[in-house]
Amino acid sequence: MFAILGPVTVTEIEAPAVRPGELITRGRGWAVWAVGVLTYILTVMQRTSLGVAGLEAAKRFHITPGVLAAFVFIQVTVYVAAQTPAGLLVDRFGPRVMLIVSGVFLTAGQLVLASATALPQAVLARVLVGLGDSIVFVAVLGLVPRWFAARRVPVITQLTTILGQLGQILSAVPFLILLHHAGWSTAFGLAAAGSALAALLVVAVVRNAPAGGWSPAPSMSARQIGRQLREVWGRPGTRLGFFGHMGTQFSMMVFALLWGVPYLESAQHLSASAAGALMTLFVLGMICIGPVVGMLTSRYPARRSWMLLAVIAADALIWTAVLACPGPAPRWLLVLLVLVLSAGGPGSVIGFDIARTSNPRANLGVAQAMVNMGGFSATLVVLAAMGAVMTALGGFTPEAFRVAWLVQYPVWLVAVIAVLVMRRQARGQDAKLTVRPVREPEQAVRSVPQQLGPVGRLGDELLDQLEQWTVIDPLRGPQERPVGSPHDRIGTE
């Protein structure tokens, strides 16, 4: 779903580091992480708030579906364009400062939207939200390896990603209820207050690392960045991950970001509460499917490209079934639709894992940023195309939606062909590729004297249980592999 992949540098002294003789309270690490996750949850809510308010926005600003699509198009464009700069800024100034900056952007954006009565104000608001959104996830991920032992990082990262999707439930249920009962300004004003509160919590609780455990990353020249980009894109595994991410992610993103709720209400004639319930089911499906996809990717790395193709095929088949219905689709089919779409987020993560095992560690941040562009680029194209089609066909009508959703099929076709071509190229290099397994220094918190409070003990016990059945990082894949593991290869048979 919405992963920000700036290159966060983790040096050996940062995983985690402490001053000699210092006692670490494990509960502090969990507190820092909890505030970071809360910030991420509220950011996801801000990101998706306009999607659930799509019909109200069209009425408030007297705009067509094409112009409404432009709102989200601008927001996602800013988000995509800011990916690499956001990662560099987190490296340079630290997660804490950038989380505060993000909170300021998000608060300002939602406040501007709350009071907006004209189109230029609303556009400015979504630009600010896009800037704030682009920072959060990479900043939260930057905290994890500095506060937890390396062997914990994959599971905690996965938990971060899964819990962040609760923000979609906040926008689909309480925010939507507030919007309908208290009005536009109150709903977006309170949403802004949420991000402001989160920024204050960051100031009070979050630190970059235990004392002495963080230092800014060195700068990189424009020439070095350009050379690195060319080298990474030249690897077939990177391109395979890019097109796999493109094919699996865009449909669920378009549905969640903008057109899902308007489609359910206008074309399927559902009430606002029923539409909100389906969006909630969408998020719960992602939460349940994510660990399953993670385990399959970890256990069958040589079948990852087939998993990508399976997710794409499932998306195309379920949309074909829904769009083939002459009238509103049966409720059970809509439930099946949101469940299948919810697999798109976890499925797109496979593209990151392919990129990880296709690139040396020094290039992982850039490789994963490139993969992330695949799904978001396709999302931008489909968002804009659907808005143009519906505007040409008369607005938010069932027939206009039926035709507009058809623009997905060419994108799926391009993605499938590209996956098959890049898979063949990747196979050709698989035997020659030598990528060392990623090994974070196991300088665990247990290596120093500790004071484990109830929070620390409970967190350790939960992670021990989770590590027995899920071992994949949603962004970077399995992080610690024995030498000679099939994960050292592209594994795209």
GROMACS .gro file of C-alpha atoms in nm:
model
  493
    1MET     CA    1   0.000   0.000   0.000
    2PHE     CA    2   0.168   0.350   0.055
    3ALA     CA    3   0.541   0.257   0.142
    4ILE     CA    4   0.798   0.551   0.138
    5LEU     CA    5   1.134   0.422   0.051
    6GLY     CA    6   1.393   0.691   0.103
    7PRO     CA    7   1.743   0.562   0.168
    8VAL     CA    8   1.771   0.556   0.546
    9THR     CA    9   2.129   0.488   0.647
   10VAL     CA   10   2.189   0.261   0.945
   11THR     CA   11   2.551   0.246   1.053
   12GLU     CA   12   2.701  -0.019   1.275
   13ILE     CA   13   2.695   0.200   1.582
   14GLU     CA   14   2.326   0.269   1.532
   15ALA     CA   15   2.180  -0.078   1.574
   16PRO     CA   16   2.136   0.019   1.857
   17ALA     CA   17   2.422   0.201   2.034
   18VAL     CA   18   2.457   0.316   2.392
   19ARG     CA   19   2.714   0.486   2.605
   20PRO     CA   20   2.935   0.253   2.810
   21GLY     CA   21   2.758   0.138   3.124
   22GLU     CA   22   2.430   0.302   3.031
   23LEU     CA   23   2.112   0.120   3.127
   24ILE     CA   24   1.849   0.085   2.858
   25THR     CA   25   1.485   0.073   2.953
   26ARG     CA   26   1.326  -0.139   2.683
   27GLY     CA   27   0.993   0.025   2.751
   28ARG     CA   28   1.137   0.353   2.620
   29GLY     CA   29   1.202   0.195   2.282
   30TRP     CA   30   0.844   0.071   2.266
   31ALA     CA   31   0.718   0.417   2.367
   32VAL     CA   32   0.919   0.581   2.088
   33TRP     CA   33   0.791   0.326   1.838
   34ALA     CA   34   0.430   0.363   1.959
   35VAL     CA   35   0.436   0.740   1.903
   36GLY     CA   36   0.589   0.685   1.560
   37VAL     CA   37   0.317   0.435   1.469
   38LEU     CA   38   0.045   0.672   1.596
   39THR     CA   39   0.190   0.942   1.373
   40TYR     CA   40   0.183   0.704   1.077
   41ILE     CA   41  -0.177   0.597   1.146
   42LEU     CA   42  -0.294   0.958   1.154
   43THR     CA   43  -0.098   1.031   0.837
   44VAL     CA   44  -0.276   0.749   0.653
   45MET     CA   45  -0.604   0.897   0.774
   46GLN     CA   46  -0.510   1.240   0.635
   47ARG     CA   47  -0.397   1.081   0.309
   48THR     CA   48  -0.729   0.902   0.252
   49SER     CA   49  -0.966   1.159   0.402
   50LEU     CA   50  -1.041   1.330   0.071
   51GLY     CA   51  -1.117   0.992  -0.087
   52VAL     CA   52  -1.405   0.922   0.150
   53ALA     CA   53  -1.521   1.285   0.113
   54GLY     CA   54  -1.513   1.275  -0.267
   55LEU     CA   55  -1.883   1.345  -0.328
   56GLU     CA   56  -1.888   1.621  -0.066
   57ALA     CA   57  -1.579   1.779  -0.221
   58ALA     CA   58  -1.743   1.778  -0.565
   59LYS     CA   59  -2.047   1.958  -0.424
   60ARG     CA   60  -1.849   2.203  -0.206
   61PHE     CA   61  -1.617   2.319  -0.485
   62HIS     CA   62  -1.863   2.264  -0.774
   63ILE     CA   63  -1.617   2.048  -0.965
   64THR     CA   64  -1.637   1.761  -1.210
   65PRO     CA   65  -1.496   1.412  -1.147
   66GLY     CA   66  -1.194   1.503  -1.360
   67VAL     CA   67  -1.109   1.800  -1.139
   68LEU     CA   68  -1.169   1.591  -0.828
   69ALA     CA   69  -0.923   1.334  -0.961
   70ALA     CA   70  -0.674   1.619  -1.011
   71PHE     CA   71  -0.682   1.685  -0.635
   72VAL     CA   72  -0.555   1.339  -0.551
   73PHE     CA   73  -0.333   1.337  -0.861
   74ILE     CA   74  -0.150   1.643  -0.731
   75GLN     CA   75  -0.122   1.497  -0.381
   76VAL     CA   76   0.022   1.166  -0.505
   77THR     CA   77   0.253   1.344  -0.750
   78VAL     CA   78   0.400   1.548  -0.465
   79TYR     CA   79   0.427   1.230  -0.257
   80VAL     CA   80   0.616   1.045  -0.531
   81ALA     CA   81   0.843   1.336  -0.619
   82ALA     CA   82   0.939   1.385  -0.254
   83GLN     CA   83   1.039   1.023  -0.187
   84THR     CA   84   1.414   1.044  -0.235
   85PRO     CA   85   1.449   1.396  -0.086
   86ALA     CA   86   1.252   1.281   0.218
   87GLY     CA   87   1.488   0.991   0.272
   88LEU     CA   88   1.793   1.215   0.239
   89LEU     CA   89   1.647   1.466   0.486
   90VAL     CA   90   1.577   1.192   0.740
   91ASP     CA   91   1.937   1.078   0.706
   92ARG     CA   92   2.066   1.430   0.747
   93PHE     CA   93   1.844   1.570   1.026
   94GLY     CA   94   1.712   1.257   1.196
   95PRO     CA   95   1.366   1.097   1.223
   96ARG     CA   96   1.254   1.311   1.518
   97VAL     CA   97   1.297   1.647   1.344
   98MET     CA   98   1.140   1.523   1.023
   99LEU     CA   99   0.838   1.375   1.202
  100ILE     CA  100   0.780   1.716   1.356
  101VAL     CA  101   0.815   1.884   1.017
  102SER     CA  102   0.571   1.631   0.871
  103GLY     CA  103   0.320   1.706   1.146
  104VAL     CA  104   0.340   2.077   1.067
  105PHE     CA  105   0.275   2.013   0.696
  106LEU     CA  106  -0.017   1.778   0.762
  107THR     CA  107  -0.178   2.008   1.019
  108ALA     CA  108  -0.145   2.310   0.792
  109GLY     CA  109  -0.280   2.120   0.492
  110GLN     CA  110  -0.591   1.994   0.668
  111LEU     CA  111  -0.659   2.334   0.826
  112VAL     CA  112  -0.639   2.500   0.486
  113LEU     CA  113  -0.878   2.239   0.344
  114ALA     CA  114  -1.117   2.282   0.637
  115SER     CA  115  -1.160   2.651   0.556
  116ALA     CA  116  -1.124   2.626   0.178
  117THR     CA  117  -1.410   2.756  -0.034
  118ALA     CA  118  -1.223   2.792  -0.362
  119LEU     CA  119  -1.025   2.554  -0.578
  120PRO     CA  120  -0.677   2.712  -0.537
  121GLN     CA  121  -0.697   2.678  -0.157
  122ALA     CA  122  -0.795   2.313  -0.185
  123VAL     CA  123  -0.506   2.243  -0.423
  124LEU     CA  124  -0.260   2.409  -0.184
  125ALA     CA  125  -0.403   2.197   0.099
  126ARG     CA  126  -0.339   1.870  -0.085
  127VAL     CA  127   0.014   1.977  -0.177
  128LEU     CA  128   0.088   2.031   0.192
  129VAL     CA  129  -0.065   1.695   0.284
  130GLY     CA  130   0.141   1.524   0.014
  131LEU     CA  131   0.462   1.679   0.149
  132GLY     CA  132   0.386   1.574   0.505
  133ASP     CA  133   0.282   1.227   0.397
  134SER     CA  134   0.605   1.170   0.202
  135ILE     CA  135   0.818   1.199   0.516
  136VAL     CA  136   0.642   0.993   0.779
  137PHE     CA  137   0.700   0.629   0.694
  138VAL     CA  138   1.070   0.657   0.618
  139ALA     CA  139   1.116   0.853   0.940
  140VAL     CA  140   0.933   0.591   1.148
  141LEU     CA  141   1.134   0.313   0.987
  142GLY     CA  142   1.449   0.509   1.068
  143LEU     CA  143   1.370   0.476   1.438
  144VAL     CA  144   1.326   0.099   1.442
  145PRO     CA  145   1.686  -0.026   1.390
  146ARG     CA  146   1.816   0.229   1.638
  147TRP     CA  147   1.586   0.127   1.922
  148PHE     CA  148   1.559  -0.250   1.867
  149ALA     CA  149   1.797  -0.538   1.808
  150ALA     CA  150   1.859  -0.626   1.443
  151ARG     CA  151   1.676  -0.958   1.467
  152ARG     CA  152   1.363  -0.769   1.577
  153VAL     CA  153   1.367  -0.517   1.292
  154PRO     CA  154   1.182  -0.723   1.024
  155VAL     CA  155   0.887  -0.809   1.248
  156ILE     CA  156   0.858  -0.461   1.397
  157THR     CA  157   0.870  -0.309   1.049
  158GLN     CA  158   0.590  -0.540   0.940
  159LEU     CA  159   0.385  -0.446   1.246
  160THR     CA  160   0.442  -0.080   1.164
  161THR     CA  161   0.310  -0.127   0.812
  162ILE     CA  162   0.009  -0.329   0.923
  163LEU     CA  163  -0.092  -0.099   1.207
  164GLY     CA  164  -0.058   0.206   0.985
  165GLN     CA  165  -0.349   0.083   0.775
  166LEU     CA  166  -0.577   0.149   1.072
  167GLY     CA  167  -0.570   0.508   0.947
  168GLN     CA  168  -0.793   0.400   0.659
  169ILE     CA  169  -1.047   0.275   0.911
  170LEU     CA  170  -1.034   0.612   1.088
  171SER     CA  171  -1.111   0.792   0.764
  172ALA     CA  172  -1.374   0.541   0.649
  173VAL     CA  173  -1.573   0.529   0.973
  174PRO     CA  174  -1.534   0.802   1.239
  175PHE     CA  175  -1.414   1.072   0.998
  176LEU     CA  176  -1.693   0.994   0.750
  177ILE     CA  177  -1.955   0.996   1.027
  178LEU     CA  178  -1.820   1.327   1.154
  179LEU     CA  179  -1.824   1.469   0.802
  180HIS     CA  180  -2.190   1.382   0.752
  181HIS     CA  181  -2.308   1.499   1.094
  182ALA     CA  182  -2.081   1.790   1.185
  183GLY     CA  183  -1.985   1.920   0.844
  184TRP     CA  184  -1.678   1.973   0.630
  185SER     CA  185  -1.493   2.231   0.839
  186THR     CA  186  -1.536   2.047   1.168
  187ALA     CA  187  -1.428   1.711   1.027
  188PHE     CA  188  -1.112   1.838   0.858
  189GLY     CA  189  -1.036   2.071   1.149
  190LEU     CA  190  -1.039   1.781   1.395
  191ALA     CA  191  -0.827   1.575   1.156
  192ALA     CA  192  -0.572   1.856   1.159
  193ALA     CA  193  -0.581   1.861   1.539
  194GLY     CA  194  -0.490   1.491   1.540
  195SER     CA  195  -0.167   1.552   1.349
  196ALA     CA  196  -0.085   1.852   1.567
  197LEU     CA  197  -0.123   1.636   1.878
  198ALA     CA  198   0.097   1.368   1.724
  199ALA     CA  199   0.368   1.627   1.653
  200LEU     CA  200   0.360   1.735   2.018
  201LEU     CA  201   0.396   1.373   2.128
  202VAL     CA  202   0.697   1.338   1.899
  203VAL     CA  203   0.857   1.640   2.065
  204ALA     CA  204   0.796   1.494   2.410
  205VAL     CA  205   0.874   1.125   2.355
  206VAL     CA  206   1.068   1.050   2.037
  207ARG     CA  207   1.448   1.056   2.019
  208ASN     CA  208   1.653   0.945   1.718
  209ALA     CA  209   1.826   0.671   1.917
  210PRO     CA  210   1.952   0.588   2.267
  211ALA     CA  211   2.204   0.852   2.375
  212GLY     CA  212   2.499   0.864   2.139
  213GLY     CA  213   2.343   0.623   1.889
  214TRP     CA  214   2.269   0.857   1.599
  215SER     CA  215   2.486   1.057   1.364
  216PRO     CA  216   2.393   1.233   1.037
  217ALA     CA  217   2.469   1.053   0.711
  218PRO     CA  218   2.726   1.202   0.471
  219SER     CA  219   2.604   1.398   0.171
  220MET     CA  220   2.622   1.266  -0.187
  221SER     CA  221   2.702   1.462  -0.501
  222ALA     CA  222   2.459   1.486  -0.793
  223ARG     CA  223   2.700   1.292  -1.014
  224GLN     CA  224   2.721   1.008  -0.762
  225ILE     CA  225   2.343   0.995  -0.734
  226GLY     CA  226   2.303   0.982  -1.112
  227ARG     CA  227   2.557   0.702  -1.150
  228GLN     CA  228   2.390   0.500  -0.877
  229LEU     CA  229   2.047   0.542  -1.038
  230ARG     CA  230   2.174   0.413  -1.372
  231GLU     CA  231   2.343   0.113  -1.216
  232VAL     CA  232   2.040   0.011  -1.014
  233TRP     CA  233   1.790   0.047  -1.299
  234GLY     CA  234   2.022  -0.153  -1.522
  235ARG     CA  235   1.967  -0.464  -1.310
  236PRO     CA  236   1.677  -0.679  -1.441
  237GLY     CA  237   1.565  -0.765  -1.088
  238THR     CA  238   1.502  -0.396  -1.015
  239ARG     CA  239   1.289  -0.361  -1.325
  240LEU     CA  240   1.104  -0.685  -1.244
  241GLY     CA  241   1.020  -0.547  -0.900
  242PHE     CA  242   0.910  -0.217  -1.057
  243PHE     CA  243   0.661  -0.374  -1.297
  244GLY     CA  244   0.543  -0.628  -1.040
  245HIS     CA  245   0.471  -0.345  -0.798
  246MET     CA  246   0.295  -0.155  -1.077
  247GLY     CA  247   0.057  -0.439  -1.160
  248THR     CA  248  -0.033  -0.537  -0.806
  249GLN     CA  249  -0.071  -0.204  -0.629
  250PHE     CA  250  -0.247   0.051  -0.849
  251SER     CA  251  -0.600  -0.094  -0.843
  252MET     CA  252  -0.627  -0.105  -0.465
  253MET     CA  253  -0.463   0.240  -0.442
  254VAL     CA  254  -0.709   0.399  -0.683
  255PHE     CA  255  -0.996   0.236  -0.492
  256ALA     CA  256  -0.870   0.345  -0.149
  257LEU     CA  257  -0.743   0.691  -0.237
  258LEU     CA  258  -1.038   0.832  -0.429
  259TRP     CA  259  -1.286   0.631  -0.631
  260GLY     CA  260  -1.381   0.350  -0.392
  261VAL     CA  261  -1.636   0.526  -0.171
  262PRO     CA  262  -1.794   0.735  -0.451
  263TYR     CA  263  -1.826   0.418  -0.659
  264LEU     CA  264  -1.989   0.221  -0.380
  265GLU     CA  265  -2.233   0.502  -0.301
  266SER     CA  266  -2.317   0.628  -0.652
  267ALA     CA  267  -2.287   0.320  -0.871
  268GLN     CA  268  -2.365   0.044  -0.621
  269HIS     CA  269  -2.624   0.249  -0.428
  270LEU     CA  270  -2.483   0.170  -0.085
  271SER     CA  271  -2.536   0.393   0.215
  272ALA     CA  272  -2.243   0.585   0.360
  273SER     CA  273  -2.231   0.346   0.655
  274ALA     CA  274  -2.229   0.038   0.429
  275ALA     CA  275  -1.954   0.187   0.215
  276GLY     CA  276  -1.756   0.264   0.529
  277ALA     CA  277  -1.800  -0.092   0.648
  278LEU     CA  278  -1.661  -0.228   0.321
  279MET     CA  279  -1.362   0.006   0.342
  280THR     CA  280  -1.303  -0.118   0.695
  281LEU     CA  281  -1.315  -0.475   0.566
  282PHE     CA  282  -1.065  -0.370   0.300
  283VAL     CA  283  -0.817  -0.264   0.568
  284LEU     CA  284  -0.878  -0.573   0.782
  285GLY     CA  285  -0.816  -0.787   0.476
  286MET     CA  286  -0.477  -0.621   0.426
  287ILE     CA  287  -0.389  -0.682   0.790
  288CYS     CA  288  -0.477  -1.052   0.766
  289ILE     CA  289  -0.331  -1.118   0.421
  290GLY     CA  290  -0.001  -0.938   0.484
  291PRO     CA  291   0.160  -1.203   0.709
  292VAL     CA  292   0.046  -1.482   0.476
  293VAL     CA  293   0.210  -1.318   0.175
  294GLY     CA  294   0.517  -1.257   0.387
  295MET     CA  295   0.549  -1.622   0.479
  296LEU     CA  296   0.496  -1.739   0.121
  297THR     CA  297   0.758  -1.496  -0.007
  298SER     CA  298   1.003  -1.610   0.258
  299ARG     CA  299   0.948  -1.984   0.203
  300TYR     CA  300   0.923  -1.981  -0.178
  301PRO     CA  301   1.156  -1.706  -0.301
  302ALA     CA  302   1.194  -1.869  -0.645
  303ARG     CA  303   0.819  -1.834  -0.703
  304ARG     CA  304   0.784  -1.466  -0.625
  305SER     CA  305   0.712  -1.358  -0.983
  306TRP     CA  306   0.429  -1.616  -1.000
  307MET     CA  307   0.280  -1.463  -0.685
  308LEU     CA  308   0.286  -1.122  -0.854
  309LEU     CA  309   0.107  -1.263  -1.158
  310ALA     CA  310  -0.148  -1.438  -0.937
  311VAL     CA  311  -0.241  -1.113  -0.760
  312ILE     CA  312  -0.275  -0.931  -1.094
  313ALA     CA  313  -0.493  -1.211  -1.233
  314ALA     CA  314  -0.716  -1.209  -0.924
  315ASP     CA  315  -0.765  -0.831  -0.951
  316ALA     CA  316  -0.856  -0.852  -1.320
  317LEU     CA  317  -1.098  -1.142  -1.269
  318ILE     CA  318  -1.286  -0.987  -0.977
  319TRP     CA  319  -1.327  -0.654  -1.156
  320THR     CA  320  -1.451  -0.837  -1.465
  321ALA     CA  321  -1.713  -1.014  -1.254
  322VAL     CA  322  -1.829  -0.691  -1.087
  323LEU     CA  323  -1.838  -0.483  -1.404
  324ALA     CA  324  -2.024  -0.758  -1.593
  325CYS     CA  325  -2.325  -0.723  -1.361
  326PRO     CA  326  -2.601  -0.532  -1.546
  327GLY     CA  327  -2.700  -0.342  -1.234
  328PRO     CA  328  -2.565  -0.310  -0.881
  329ALA     CA  329  -2.350  -0.610  -0.793
  330PRO     CA  330  -2.465  -0.853  -0.522
  331ARG     CA  331  -2.341  -0.762  -0.177
  332TRP     CA  332  -2.136  -1.082  -0.149
  333LEU     CA  333  -1.955  -0.995  -0.472
  334LEU     CA  334  -1.867  -0.649  -0.338
  335VAL     CA  335  -1.731  -0.812  -0.024
  336LEU     CA  336  -1.521  -1.042  -0.240
  337LEU     CA  337  -1.404  -0.741  -0.443
  338VAL     CA  338  -1.265  -0.554  -0.143
  339LEU     CA  339  -1.101  -0.869  -0.007
  340VAL     CA  340  -0.925  -0.939  -0.338
  341LEU     CA  341  -0.819  -0.575  -0.371
  342SER     CA  342  -0.682  -0.582  -0.016
  343ALA     CA  343  -0.425  -0.840  -0.132
  344GLY     CA  344  -0.275  -0.580  -0.364
  345GLY     CA  345  -0.086  -0.402  -0.089
  346PRO     CA  346   0.085  -0.712   0.054
  347GLY     CA  347   0.131  -0.846  -0.298
  348SER     CA  348   0.317  -0.533  -0.409
  349VAL     CA  349   0.567  -0.591  -0.128
  350ILE     CA  350   0.701  -0.886  -0.328
  351GLY     CA  351   0.845  -0.636  -0.573
  352PHE     CA  352   1.054  -0.484  -0.295
  353ASP     CA  353   1.188  -0.824  -0.197
  354ILE     CA  354   1.292  -0.900  -0.555
  355ALA     CA  355   1.472  -0.567  -0.573
  356ARG     CA  356   1.641  -0.638  -0.239
  357THR     CA  357   1.784  -0.970  -0.354
  358SER     CA  358   1.889  -0.823  -0.689
  359ASN     CA  359   2.101  -0.538  -0.553
  360PRO     CA  360   2.396  -0.503  -0.317
  361ARG     CA  361   2.323  -0.351   0.020
  362ALA     CA  362   2.470  -0.012  -0.076
  363ASN     CA  363   2.199   0.028  -0.342
  364LEU     CA  364   1.896  -0.107  -0.156
  365GLY     CA  365   1.741   0.229  -0.072
  366VAL     CA  366   1.758   0.349  -0.432
  367ALA     CA  367   1.636   0.015  -0.569
  368GLN     CA  368   1.334   0.008  -0.343
  369ALA     CA  369   1.255   0.372  -0.418
  370MET     CA  370   1.250   0.283  -0.789
  371VAL     CA  371   1.017  -0.010  -0.726
  372ASN     CA  372   0.785   0.216  -0.528
  373MET     CA  373   0.755   0.445  -0.828
  374GLY     CA  374   0.597   0.160  -1.029
  375GLY     CA  375   0.271   0.136  -0.838
  376PHE     CA  376   0.236   0.506  -0.772
  377SER     CA  377   0.304   0.601  -1.136
  378ALA     CA  378   0.030   0.364  -1.251
  379THR     CA  379  -0.198   0.501  -0.979
  380LEU     CA  380  -0.151   0.854  -1.110
  381VAL     CA  381  -0.233   0.748  -1.467
  382VAL     CA  382  -0.547   0.556  -1.370
  383LEU     CA  383  -0.672   0.827  -1.133
  384ALA     CA  384  -0.649   1.091  -1.402
  385ALA     CA  385  -0.788   0.870  -1.678
  386MET     CA  386  -1.090   0.766  -1.473
  387GLY     CA  387  -1.167   1.127  -1.388
  388ALA     CA  388  -1.150   1.227  -1.754
  389VAL     CA  389  -1.372   0.937  -1.862
  390MET     CA  390  -1.639   1.010  -1.601
  391THR     CA  391  -1.640   1.379  -1.684
  392ALA     CA  392  -1.693   1.296  -2.052
  393LEU     CA  393  -1.976   1.053  -1.967
  394GLY     CA  394  -2.172   1.283  -1.738
  395GLY     CA  395  -2.028   1.251  -1.388
  396PHE     CA  396  -2.087   1.008  -1.104
  397THR     CA  397  -2.326   0.774  -1.283
  398PRO     CA  398  -2.321   0.394  -1.274
  399GLU     CA  399  -2.246   0.373  -1.647
  400ALA     CA  400  -1.967   0.630  -1.623
  401PHE     CA  401  -1.804   0.434  -1.342
  402ARG     CA  402  -1.844   0.108  -1.536
  403VAL     CA  403  -1.656   0.248  -1.835
  404ALA     CA  404  -1.400   0.433  -1.622
  405TRP     CA  405  -1.287   0.120  -1.438
  406LEU     CA  406  -1.199  -0.035  -1.775
  407VAL     CA  407  -0.888   0.184  -1.798
  408GLN     CA  408  -0.725  -0.059  -1.555
  409TYR     CA  409  -0.699  -0.338  -1.810
  410PRO     CA  410  -0.430  -0.184  -2.036
  411VAL     CA  411  -0.215  -0.117  -1.729
  412TRP     CA  412  -0.248  -0.479  -1.618
  413LEU     CA  413  -0.155  -0.594  -1.968
  414VAL     CA  414   0.159  -0.379  -1.975
  415ALA     CA  415   0.257  -0.498  -1.626
  416VAL     CA  416   0.212  -0.867  -1.708
  417ILE     CA  417   0.412  -0.844  -2.032
  418ALA     CA  418   0.688  -0.651  -1.857
  419VAL     CA  419   0.702  -0.899  -1.567
  420LEU     CA  420   0.741  -1.189  -1.809
  421VAL     CA  421   1.014  -1.011  -2.009
  422MET     CA  422   1.206  -0.892  -1.704
  423ARG     CA  423   1.176  -1.234  -1.543
  424ARG     CA  424   1.349  -1.391  -1.843
  425GLN     CA  425   1.625  -1.131  -1.828
  426ALA     CA  426   1.662  -1.180  -1.454
  427ARG     CA  427   1.694  -1.556  -1.498
  428GLY     CA  428   1.981  -1.495  -1.735
  429GLN     CA  429   2.170  -1.308  -1.466
  430ASP     CA  430   2.057  -1.516  -1.170
  431ALA     CA  431   2.346  -1.761  -1.182
  432LYS     CA  432   2.602  -1.481  -1.211
  433LEU     CA  433   2.457  -1.245  -0.954
  434THR     CA  434   2.642  -1.232  -0.625
  435VAL     CA  435   2.450  -1.040  -0.364
  436ARG     CA  436   2.563  -1.095  -0.009
  437PRO     CA  437   2.283  -1.149   0.244
  438VAL     CA  438   2.188  -0.845   0.443
  439ARG     CA  439   2.337  -0.873   0.789
  440GLU     CA  440   2.268  -0.606   1.043
  441PRO     CA  441   2.510  -0.613   1.335
  442GLU     CA  442   2.341  -0.803   1.612
  443GLN     CA  443   2.430  -0.546   1.872
  444ALA     CA  444   2.116  -0.620   2.061
  445VAL     CA  445   1.979  -0.436   2.355
  446ARG     CA  446   2.043  -0.750   2.555
  447SER     CA  447   2.417  -0.696   2.518
  448VAL     CA  448   2.411  -0.423   2.783
  449PRO     CA  449   2.263  -0.413   3.133
  450GLN     CA  450   1.887  -0.371   3.110
  451GLN     CA  451   1.584  -0.273   3.305
  452LEU     CA  452   1.297  -0.462   3.147
  453GLY     CA  453   0.969  -0.325   3.261
  454PRO     CA  454   0.631  -0.484   3.191
  455VAL     CA  455   0.610  -0.311   2.851
  456GLY     CA  456   0.949  -0.445   2.744
  457ARG     CA  457   0.875  -0.799   2.861
  458LEU     CA  458   0.535  -0.802   2.691
  459GLY     CA  459   0.681  -0.668   2.367
  460ASP     CA  460   0.955  -0.932   2.368
  461GLU     CA  461   0.706  -1.212   2.430
  462LEU     CA  462   0.480  -1.096   2.146
  463LEU     CA  463   0.770  -1.068   1.906
  464ASP     CA  464   0.899  -1.411   1.999
  465GLN     CA  465   0.560  -1.553   1.904
  466LEU     CA  466   0.541  -1.354   1.580
  467GLU     CA  467   0.891  -1.459   1.474
  468GLN     CA  468   0.777  -1.821   1.475
  469TRP     CA  469   0.541  -1.764   1.184
  470THR     CA  470   0.634  -1.447   1.000
  471VAL     CA  471   0.986  -1.351   0.915
  472ILE     CA  472   0.961  -1.098   0.633
  473ASP     CA  473   1.010  -0.722   0.633
  474PRO     CA  474   0.730  -0.571   0.422
  475LEU     CA  475   0.974  -0.331   0.257
  476ARG     CA  476   1.308  -0.510   0.243
  477GLY     CA  477   1.217  -0.875   0.265
  478PRO     CA  478   1.397  -1.125   0.488
  479GLN     CA  479   1.684  -0.935   0.642
  480GLU     CA  480   1.914  -1.205   0.775
  481ARG     CA  481   1.987  -1.511   0.565
  482PRO     CA  482   2.261  -1.773   0.585
  483VAL     CA  483   2.527  -1.751   0.317
  484GLY     CA  484   2.427  -1.962   0.019
  485SER     CA  485   2.056  -1.919   0.083
  486PRO     CA  486   1.830  -1.900  -0.224
  487HIS     CA  487   1.747  -1.549  -0.104
  488ASP     CA  488   2.095  -1.442  -0.216
  489ARG     CA  489   1.975  -1.495  -0.574
  490ILE     CA  490   1.704  -1.320  -0.768
  491GLY     CA  491   1.497  -1.638  -0.748
  492THR     CA  492   1.247  -1.576  -1.023
  493GLU     CA  493   1.202  -1.918  -1.173
   0.00000   0.00000   0.00000
